[in-house]
Amino acid sequence: MNSLRNRDFLKLLDFTSEEITYLLDLASELKAKKKAGIQHRLCEGKNIALIFEKTSTRTRCSFEVAAADLGIHPVYLDPKSSQIGNKESIADTARVLSRMFDGIEYRGFGQSIVEELAKYSSVPVWNGLTNEFHPTQILADFLTIREHCGSLKGKKLVYMGDARYNMGNSLMVGSAIMGMNFVACAPEKYFPAPALVEICEALAEKSGASLAFISDPKKAVKDADVLYTDVWVSMGEPAEVWEERIRDLSPYQINASLMKAAGKQAKFMHCLPAFHDLGTEVGREINRKFGLSAMEVTDEVFESPASIVFDEAENRMHTIKAVIAATISDQL
């Protein structure tokens, strides 16, 4: 039975392992139906608002395609096409939109914003990314790990790089809930906040998970099932921090040597976009300034058979579809 009807989806800390498993199972079911060409319009006639204060390729496309598959009409709102936070408060925005829509997605800055939207909204609110958490990405990651590794419990996931923000936080939270062995590998100043670590340690004690924080890359990745990384400078951060991040995090680049140290079983994951070559303007600018041809991951690893990044990217749509359906469908 679906217990998530009318629930917000703001962070994984709000959910049990059973509820997360339900969402992953539902995503697998909906994915299979889509691959087989079986319609699954579980939300026919509903409407959702997509608030994007930060741009996106995967999140926007995932929500819009998922909505279409479910029979939903999505309305996209960017900062230039709405008065959110400018002439209208978050609380008033929530109350207006929830009179017109059946669900609201928010992708932007502080977690407090999406929490306030949910507080004043009478319909489910979904977090498409905040500075602190990225729960829809973690569902896609976990579905991908299940598909390639068979299960989640007991699997070792190593996050390389800056683990203080949404991806490091959310992977640690998700691992702690689902009984996985999470390792943050970075200089100590890039480890997650102690308060969140304490919460996750309590969750890990219940689930059988383990948490580790290691600065030695070769030691951290030994016997890992997944090596995971993200860009070194997050959206919204000033360009001036590039020099410091490159200096601090270059030893944590995922390359062929590190993959070999992990073992043949190791898969490579990245939430994308990735700076693995000079195919982006940012990548070319970094190359001009610092002489790097790749940053957090080498092209050799990114394009290798161990890389499952595009399965992961596709699964954004299937897992987001599951979240939407579970929270607003009348048919589950």
mmCIF file of C-alpha atoms in Angstrom:
data_model
loop_
_atom_site.group_PDB
_atom_site.id
_atom_site.type_symbol
_atom_site.label_atom_id
_atom_site.label_comp_id
_atom_site.label_asym_id
_atom_site.label_seq_id
_atom_site.Cartn_x
_atom_site.Cartn_y
_atom_site.Cartn_z
ATOM 1 C CA MET A 1 0.000 0.000 0.000
ATOM 2 C CA ASN A 2 1.287 3.489 -0.881
ATOM 3 C CA SER A 3 1.887 5.482 2.311
ATOM 4 C CA LEU A 4 3.442 8.462 0.525
ATOM 5 C CA ARG A 5 0.259 10.048 -0.854
ATOM 6 C CA ASN A 6 0.283 13.813 -0.195
ATOM 7 C CA ARG A 7 3.798 13.658 1.306
ATOM 8 C CA ASP A 8 6.503 16.215 0.549
ATOM 9 C CA PHE A 9 9.842 14.982 -0.781
ATOM 10 C CA LEU A 10 12.356 17.408 0.713
ATOM 11 C CA LYS A 11 15.230 15.263 2.014
ATOM 12 C CA LEU A 12 15.906 11.567 2.554
ATOM 13 C CA LEU A 13 16.115 12.108 6.316
ATOM 14 C CA ASP A 14 12.304 12.317 6.242
ATOM 15 C CA PHE A 15 11.954 8.743 4.931
ATOM 16 C CA THR A 16 12.488 5.202 6.175
ATOM 17 C CA SER A 17 14.446 2.533 4.340
ATOM 18 C CA GLU A 18 11.131 0.822 3.554
ATOM 19 C CA GLU A 19 9.719 3.993 1.983
ATOM 20 C CA ILE A 20 12.870 4.554 -0.081
ATOM 21 C CA THR A 21 12.757 0.932 -1.211
ATOM 22 C CA TYR A 22 9.120 1.415 -2.223
ATOM 23 C CA LEU A 23 10.104 4.381 -4.404
ATOM 24 C CA LEU A 24 12.949 2.420 -6.001
ATOM 25 C CA ASP A 25 10.660 -0.550 -6.682
ATOM 26 C CA LEU A 26 8.039 1.745 -8.184
ATOM 27 C CA ALA A 27 10.692 3.402 -10.345
ATOM 28 C CA SER A 28 11.819 -0.012 -11.601
ATOM 29 C CA GLU A 29 8.224 -0.942 -12.427
ATOM 30 C CA LEU A 30 7.555 2.313 -14.286
ATOM 31 C CA LYS A 31 10.882 2.027 -16.114
ATOM 32 C CA ALA A 32 9.991 -1.467 -17.307
ATOM 33 C CA LYS A 33 6.604 -0.232 -18.529
ATOM 34 C CA LYS A 34 8.190 2.640 -20.435
ATOM 35 C CA LYS A 35 10.726 0.310 -22.067
ATOM 36 C CA ALA A 36 7.879 -2.018 -23.076
ATOM 37 C CA GLY A 37 5.767 0.814 -24.468
ATOM 38 C CA ILE A 38 3.052 0.332 -21.850
ATOM 39 C CA GLN A 39 1.264 3.552 -20.941
ATOM 40 C CA HIS A 40 1.190 4.477 -17.251
ATOM 41 C CA ARG A 41 -0.794 7.690 -17.071
ATOM 42 C CA LEU A 42 -1.327 7.471 -13.323
ATOM 43 C CA CYS A 43 -1.914 11.196 -12.832
ATOM 44 C CA GLU A 44 -4.148 12.015 -15.795
ATOM 45 C CA GLY A 45 -5.341 15.615 -15.838
ATOM 46 C CA LYS A 46 -3.136 16.893 -13.025
ATOM 47 C CA ASN A 47 -0.873 19.960 -13.205
ATOM 48 C CA ILE A 48 2.491 20.649 -11.550
ATOM 49 C CA ALA A 49 4.664 23.751 -11.162
ATOM 50 C CA LEU A 50 8.421 23.476 -11.718
ATOM 51 C CA ILE A 51 10.316 26.299 -9.979
ATOM 52 C CA PHE A 52 13.918 26.572 -11.180
ATOM 53 C CA GLU A 53 16.055 29.238 -9.532
ATOM 54 C CA LYS A 54 19.085 27.201 -10.671
ATOM 55 C CA THR A 55 19.241 25.912 -14.229
ATOM 56 C CA SER A 56 19.411 22.221 -15.048
ATOM 57 C CA THR A 57 19.475 19.738 -17.903
ATOM 58 C CA ARG A 58 18.684 16.430 -16.177
ATOM 59 C CA THR A 59 16.315 17.674 -13.485
ATOM 60 C CA ARG A 60 14.161 19.774 -15.803
ATOM 61 C CA CYS A 61 14.011 17.152 -18.543
ATOM 62 C CA SER A 62 13.325 14.406 -16.007
ATOM 63 C CA PHE A 63 10.407 16.247 -14.437
ATOM 64 C CA GLU A 64 8.913 17.263 -17.781
ATOM 65 C CA VAL A 65 9.188 13.827 -19.426
ATOM 66 C CA ALA A 66 8.013 12.080 -16.259
ATOM 67 C CA ALA A 67 5.036 14.440 -16.096
ATOM 68 C CA ALA A 68 4.123 13.778 -19.736
ATOM 69 C CA ASP A 69 4.317 10.010 -19.229
ATOM 70 C CA LEU A 70 2.043 10.279 -16.179
ATOM 71 C CA GLY A 71 -0.548 12.423 -17.992
ATOM 72 C CA ILE A 72 0.450 15.625 -16.190
ATOM 73 C CA HIS A 73 0.763 19.166 -17.567
ATOM 74 C CA PRO A 74 3.968 20.794 -16.198
ATOM 75 C CA VAL A 75 4.505 24.572 -16.030
ATOM 76 C CA TYR A 76 8.129 25.743 -15.909
ATOM 77 C CA LEU A 77 8.940 28.864 -13.856
ATOM 78 C CA ASP A 78 12.382 30.447 -13.889
ATOM 79 C CA PRO A 79 13.429 33.598 -11.962
ATOM 80 C CA LYS A 80 12.625 35.811 -14.954
ATOM 81 C CA SER A 81 9.101 34.489 -15.455
ATOM 82 C CA SER A 82 7.792 34.709 -11.897
ATOM 83 C CA GLN A 83 7.840 36.991 -8.860
ATOM 84 C CA ILE A 84 9.097 34.305 -6.457
ATOM 85 C CA GLY A 85 11.218 35.873 -3.741
ATOM 86 C CA ASN A 86 11.209 39.210 -5.574
ATOM 87 C CA LYS A 87 7.798 40.838 -5.326
ATOM 88 C CA GLU A 88 6.135 37.851 -3.668
ATOM 89 C CA SER A 89 7.247 35.947 -0.589
ATOM 90 C CA ILE A 90 7.879 32.211 -0.544
ATOM 91 C CA ALA A 91 4.887 31.724 1.773
ATOM 92 C CA ASP A 92 2.539 33.641 -0.521
ATOM 93 C CA THR A 93 3.925 31.871 -3.590
ATOM 94 C CA ALA A 94 3.245 28.494 -1.985
ATOM 95 C CA ARG A 95 -0.338 29.416 -1.155
ATOM 96 C CA VAL A 96 -1.024 30.768 -4.636
ATOM 97 C CA LEU A 97 0.547 27.874 -6.533
ATOM 98 C CA SER A 98 -1.072 25.199 -4.403
ATOM 99 C CA ARG A 99 -4.499 26.631 -5.352
ATOM 100 C CA MET A 100 -3.650 25.990 -9.023
ATOM 101 C CA PHE A 101 -1.359 22.960 -9.069
ATOM 102 C CA ASP A 102 -1.325 19.411 -7.711
ATOM 103 C CA GLY A 103 2.391 19.470 -6.892
ATOM 104 C CA ILE A 104 5.321 21.908 -6.775
ATOM 105 C CA GLU A 105 8.984 21.234 -7.560
ATOM 106 C CA TYR A 106 11.702 23.602 -6.343
ATOM 107 C CA ARG A 107 15.342 23.713 -7.465
ATOM 108 C CA GLY A 108 17.426 26.497 -6.033
ATOM 109 C CA PHE A 109 19.391 27.663 -3.055
ATOM 110 C CA GLY A 110 18.873 27.129 0.681
ATOM 111 C CA GLN A 111 17.036 24.114 2.044
ATOM 112 C CA SER A 112 15.057 26.565 4.181
ATOM 113 C CA ILE A 113 13.346 27.833 1.001
ATOM 114 C CA VAL A 114 11.943 24.464 -0.055
ATOM 115 C CA GLU A 115 11.006 23.742 3.568
ATOM 116 C CA GLU A 116 9.086 27.033 3.722
ATOM 117 C CA LEU A 117 7.351 26.257 0.433
ATOM 118 C CA ALA A 118 6.230 22.939 1.893
ATOM 119 C CA LYS A 119 5.103 24.546 5.149
ATOM 120 C CA TYR A 120 2.684 26.873 3.368
ATOM 121 C CA SER A 121 1.699 24.616 0.457
ATOM 122 C CA SER A 122 -1.402 22.456 0.572
ATOM 123 C CA VAL A 123 0.010 20.136 -2.137
ATOM 124 C CA PRO A 124 3.196 18.024 -2.178
ATOM 125 C CA VAL A 125 6.499 19.864 -2.662
ATOM 126 C CA TRP A 126 9.523 18.109 -4.192
ATOM 127 C CA ASN A 127 13.154 19.130 -3.781
ATOM 128 C CA GLY A 128 14.908 19.220 -7.179
ATOM 129 C CA LEU A 129 18.149 20.421 -5.519
ATOM 130 C CA THR A 130 19.152 22.793 -2.747
ATOM 131 C CA ASN A 131 22.571 23.745 -1.430
ATOM 132 C CA GLU A 132 22.234 21.149 1.323
ATOM 133 C CA PHE A 133 20.401 18.194 -0.251
ATOM 134 C CA HIS A 134 19.662 16.553 -3.602
ATOM 135 C CA PRO A 135 17.300 13.663 -2.785
ATOM 136 C CA THR A 136 16.003 12.918 -6.293
ATOM 137 C CA GLN A 137 19.583 12.417 -7.491
ATOM 138 C CA ILE A 138 20.234 9.883 -4.731
ATOM 139 C CA LEU A 139 17.185 7.847 -5.706
ATOM 140 C CA ALA A 140 18.558 7.679 -9.261
ATOM 141 C CA ASP A 141 21.979 6.720 -7.916
ATOM 142 C CA PHE A 142 20.556 3.965 -5.744
ATOM 143 C CA LEU A 143 18.410 2.558 -8.533
ATOM 144 C CA THR A 144 21.517 2.453 -10.739
ATOM 145 C CA ILE A 145 23.573 0.729 -8.049
ATOM 146 C CA ARG A 146 20.815 -1.868 -7.561
ATOM 147 C CA GLU A 147 20.740 -2.526 -11.309
ATOM 148 C CA HIS A 148 24.516 -3.006 -11.562
ATOM 149 C CA CYS A 149 25.404 -4.438 -8.152
ATOM 150 C CA GLY A 150 22.236 -6.348 -7.274
ATOM 151 C CA SER A 151 21.483 -4.652 -3.964
ATOM 152 C CA LEU A 152 22.313 -1.693 -1.749
ATOM 153 C CA LYS A 153 22.887 -3.148 1.704
ATOM 154 C CA GLY A 154 26.562 -3.693 2.436
ATOM 155 C CA LYS A 155 27.785 -2.006 -0.737
ATOM 156 C CA LYS A 156 30.739 0.364 -0.353
ATOM 157 C CA LEU A 157 30.347 3.823 -1.895
ATOM 158 C CA VAL A 158 33.295 6.233 -1.852
ATOM 159 C CA TYR A 159 32.616 9.909 -2.500
ATOM 160 C CA MET A 160 35.750 11.686 -3.721
ATOM 161 C CA GLY A 161 36.071 15.441 -3.310
ATOM 162 C CA ASP A 162 34.121 18.200 -1.590
ATOM 163 C CA ALA A 163 31.632 16.365 0.648
ATOM 164 C CA ARG A 164 30.252 19.417 2.467
ATOM 165 C CA TYR A 165 27.313 20.143 0.177
ATOM 166 C CA ASN A 166 24.242 18.527 -1.365
ATOM 167 C CA MET A 167 25.824 15.469 -3.000
ATOM 168 C CA GLY A 168 28.164 14.457 -0.190
ATOM 169 C CA ASN A 169 25.439 15.134 2.383
ATOM 170 C CA SER A 170 22.729 13.240 0.526
ATOM 171 C CA LEU A 171 24.854 10.211 -0.351
ATOM 172 C CA MET A 172 25.916 9.956 3.286
ATOM 173 C CA VAL A 173 22.309 10.229 4.493
ATOM 174 C CA GLY A 174 21.021 7.718 1.948
ATOM 175 C CA SER A 175 23.811 5.257 2.698
ATOM 176 C CA ALA A 176 23.185 5.503 6.439
ATOM 177 C CA ILE A 177 19.469 4.789 5.995
ATOM 178 C CA MET A 178 19.926 1.949 3.499
ATOM 179 C CA GLY A 179 22.717 0.063 5.273
ATOM 180 C CA MET A 180 25.538 0.944 2.886
ATOM 181 C CA ASN A 181 29.181 1.607 3.715
ATOM 182 C CA PHE A 182 29.868 5.259 2.958
ATOM 183 C CA VAL A 183 33.318 6.822 2.735
ATOM 184 C CA ALA A 184 34.010 10.536 2.243
ATOM 185 C CA CYS A 185 37.517 10.933 0.828
ATOM 186 C CA ALA A 186 38.922 14.459 0.862
ATOM 187 C CA PRO A 187 41.075 16.813 2.909
ATOM 188 C CA GLU A 188 39.576 17.055 6.381
ATOM 189 C CA LYS A 189 38.169 20.545 5.841
ATOM 190 C CA TYR A 190 35.957 19.143 3.044
ATOM 191 C CA PHE A 191 34.231 16.538 5.240
ATOM 192 C CA PRO A 192 30.469 16.874 5.959
ATOM 193 C CA ALA A 193 29.302 18.990 8.895
ATOM 194 C CA PRO A 194 29.702 17.236 12.286
ATOM 195 C CA ALA A 195 26.037 17.775 13.184
ATOM 196 C CA LEU A 196 24.855 15.882 10.090
ATOM 197 C CA VAL A 197 27.491 13.186 10.628
ATOM 198 C CA GLU A 198 26.113 12.656 14.137
ATOM 199 C CA ILE A 199 22.581 12.202 12.781
ATOM 200 C CA CYS A 200 23.829 9.764 10.155
ATOM 201 C CA GLU A 201 25.844 7.771 12.685
ATOM 202 C CA ALA A 202 22.642 7.153 14.642
ATOM 203 C CA LEU A 203 20.889 6.016 11.451
ATOM 204 C CA ALA A 204 23.839 3.809 10.528
ATOM 205 C CA GLU A 205 23.722 2.075 13.894
ATOM 206 C CA LYS A 206 20.138 1.027 13.174
ATOM 207 C CA SER A 207 20.687 -0.036 9.550
ATOM 208 C CA GLY A 208 24.086 -1.714 9.838
ATOM 209 C CA ALA A 209 25.733 0.947 7.675
ATOM 210 C CA SER A 210 29.201 2.323 8.284
ATOM 211 C CA LEU A 211 30.567 5.839 7.813
ATOM 212 C CA ALA A 212 34.238 6.684 7.310
ATOM 213 C CA PHE A 213 36.136 9.893 6.602
ATOM 214 C CA ILE A 214 39.518 9.299 5.047
ATOM 215 C CA SER A 215 42.055 11.634 3.424
ATOM 216 C CA ASP A 216 44.211 8.933 1.784
ATOM 217 C CA PRO A 217 42.659 8.124 -1.637
ATOM 218 C CA LYS A 218 44.262 4.696 -2.128
ATOM 219 C CA LYS A 219 43.223 3.591 1.368
ATOM 220 C CA ALA A 220 39.697 4.955 0.953
ATOM 221 C CA VAL A 221 38.842 3.214 -2.322
ATOM 222 C CA LYS A 222 40.045 -0.309 -1.496
ATOM 223 C CA ASP A 223 37.306 -2.846 -2.345
ATOM 224 C CA ALA A 224 34.810 -0.087 -3.239
ATOM 225 C CA ASP A 225 31.756 -1.015 -5.259
ATOM 226 C CA VAL A 226 31.284 2.580 -6.432
ATOM 227 C CA LEU A 227 33.608 5.555 -6.801
ATOM 228 C CA TYR A 228 31.524 8.722 -6.976
ATOM 229 C CA THR A 229 32.515 12.318 -7.621
ATOM 230 C CA ASP A 230 31.086 15.700 -8.564
ATOM 231 C CA VAL A 231 32.370 19.017 -9.858
ATOM 232 C CA TRP A 232 34.793 20.779 -7.540
ATOM 233 C CA VAL A 233 32.951 24.120 -7.579
ATOM 234 C CA SER A 234 29.201 24.036 -6.986
ATOM 235 C CA MET A 235 26.563 26.180 -8.687
ATOM 236 C CA GLY A 236 26.371 29.636 -7.166
ATOM 237 C CA GLU A 237 29.935 29.673 -5.842
ATOM 238 C CA PRO A 238 32.276 32.429 -7.107
ATOM 239 C CA ALA A 239 34.830 31.660 -9.819
ATOM 240 C CA GLU A 240 37.614 32.742 -7.468
ATOM 241 C CA VAL A 241 37.404 29.477 -5.540
ATOM 242 C CA TRP A 242 38.624 27.402 -8.513
ATOM 243 C CA GLU A 243 42.298 27.893 -7.714
ATOM 244 C CA GLU A 244 41.880 26.743 -4.110
ATOM 245 C CA ARG A 245 39.730 23.728 -5.056
ATOM 246 C CA ILE A 246 42.136 22.620 -7.790
ATOM 247 C CA ARG A 247 45.027 22.836 -5.347
ATOM 248 C CA ASP A 248 43.200 20.971 -2.592
ATOM 249 C CA LEU A 249 41.246 18.395 -4.608
ATOM 250 C CA SER A 250 43.529 17.429 -7.510
ATOM 251 C CA PRO A 251 44.920 14.493 -5.464
ATOM 252 C CA TYR A 252 41.316 13.197 -5.292
ATOM 253 C CA GLN A 253 40.713 13.077 -9.037
ATOM 254 C CA ILE A 254 39.273 9.730 -10.127
ATOM 255 C CA ASN A 255 41.721 8.321 -12.663
ATOM 256 C CA ALA A 256 42.786 4.911 -13.951
ATOM 257 C CA SER A 257 45.237 4.425 -11.089
ATOM 258 C CA LEU A 258 42.532 5.041 -8.480
ATOM 259 C CA MET A 259 40.062 2.733 -10.239
ATOM 260 C CA LYS A 260 42.728 0.021 -10.274
ATOM 261 C CA ALA A 261 43.321 0.536 -6.542
ATOM 262 C CA ALA A 262 39.591 0.062 -5.924
ATOM 263 C CA GLY A 263 39.448 -3.227 -7.824
ATOM 264 C CA LYS A 264 37.839 -4.645 -10.957
ATOM 265 C CA GLN A 265 34.383 -4.635 -9.369
ATOM 266 C CA ALA A 266 34.341 -0.848 -8.952
ATOM 267 C CA LYS A 267 31.897 1.263 -10.941
ATOM 268 C CA PHE A 268 32.270 4.972 -11.633
ATOM 269 C CA MET A 269 29.372 7.378 -11.003
ATOM 270 C CA HIS A 270 28.898 11.134 -11.379
ATOM 271 C CA CYS A 271 25.729 13.225 -11.098
ATOM 272 C CA LEU A 272 26.808 15.328 -14.125
ATOM 273 C CA PRO A 273 27.754 17.618 -15.724
ATOM 274 C CA ALA A 274 31.361 16.435 -15.543
ATOM 275 C CA PHE A 275 34.595 18.187 -16.463
ATOM 276 C CA HIS A 276 36.353 15.170 -17.987
ATOM 277 C CA ASP A 277 37.631 16.852 -21.164
ATOM 278 C CA LEU A 278 37.785 20.221 -22.943
ATOM 279 C CA GLY A 279 34.306 19.978 -24.425
ATOM 280 C CA THR A 280 32.859 22.752 -22.254
ATOM 281 C CA GLU A 281 33.582 26.467 -22.017
ATOM 282 C CA VAL A 282 34.338 26.113 -18.309
ATOM 283 C CA GLY A 283 36.725 23.247 -19.052
ATOM 284 C CA ARG A 284 38.536 25.253 -21.703
ATOM 285 C CA GLU A 285 38.821 28.266 -19.398
ATOM 286 C CA ILE A 286 40.293 26.103 -16.624
ATOM 287 C CA ASN A 287 42.705 24.635 -19.171
ATOM 288 C CA ARG A 288 43.834 28.135 -20.169
ATOM 289 C CA LYS A 289 44.332 29.217 -16.561
ATOM 290 C CA PHE A 290 45.666 26.060 -14.935
ATOM 291 C CA GLY A 291 46.709 23.735 -17.780
ATOM 292 C CA LEU A 292 44.316 20.926 -16.789
ATOM 293 C CA SER A 293 42.686 18.773 -19.471
ATOM 294 C CA ALA A 294 40.321 17.196 -16.918
ATOM 295 C CA MET A 295 39.302 17.897 -13.350
ATOM 296 C CA GLU A 296 37.377 15.612 -11.000
ATOM 297 C CA VAL A 297 37.571 12.619 -13.384
ATOM 298 C CA THR A 298 39.755 11.772 -16.353
ATOM 299 C CA ASP A 299 38.246 11.137 -19.752
ATOM 300 C CA GLU A 300 39.761 7.646 -19.667
ATOM 301 C CA VAL A 301 37.644 6.700 -16.655
ATOM 302 C CA PHE A 302 34.555 8.621 -17.768
ATOM 303 C CA GLU A 303 34.458 6.754 -21.093
ATOM 304 C CA SER A 304 35.483 3.376 -19.652
ATOM 305 C CA PRO A 305 33.279 0.256 -19.280
ATOM 306 C CA ALA A 306 33.267 0.920 -15.513
ATOM 307 C CA SER A 307 31.403 4.189 -16.050
ATOM 308 C CA ILE A 308 27.651 3.950 -15.520
ATOM 309 C CA VAL A 309 26.961 7.686 -15.582
ATOM 310 C CA PHE A 310 24.443 7.608 -18.422
ATOM 311 C CA ASP A 311 22.409 4.807 -16.864
ATOM 312 C CA GLU A 312 22.430 7.007 -13.771
ATOM 313 C CA ALA A 313 21.334 10.073 -15.768
ATOM 314 C CA GLU A 314 18.446 8.177 -17.377
ATOM 315 C CA ASN A 315 17.328 6.924 -13.986
ATOM 316 C CA ARG A 316 16.741 10.511 -12.860
ATOM 317 C CA MET A 317 13.569 10.440 -14.972
ATOM 318 C CA HIS A 318 12.354 7.046 -13.743
ATOM 319 C CA THR A 319 12.890 7.836 -10.049
ATOM 320 C CA ILE A 320 11.412 11.336 -10.318
ATOM 321 C CA LYS A 321 8.400 9.771 -12.006
ATOM 322 C CA ALA A 322 8.060 7.437 -9.038
ATOM 323 C CA VAL A 323 8.205 10.345 -6.567
ATOM 324 C CA ILE A 324 5.536 12.295 -8.457
ATOM 325 C CA ALA A 325 3.245 9.284 -8.832
ATOM 326 C CA ALA A 326 3.661 8.121 -5.249
ATOM 327 C CA THR A 327 2.788 11.522 -3.831
ATOM 328 C CA ILE A 328 -0.048 12.757 -6.077
ATOM 329 C CA SER A 329 -1.522 9.760 -7.961
ATOM 330 C CA ASP A 330 -5.002 8.544 -7.048
ATOM 331 C CA GLN A 331 -4.257 5.125 -8.598
ATOM 332 C CA LEU A 332 -1.521 3.732 -6.319
#
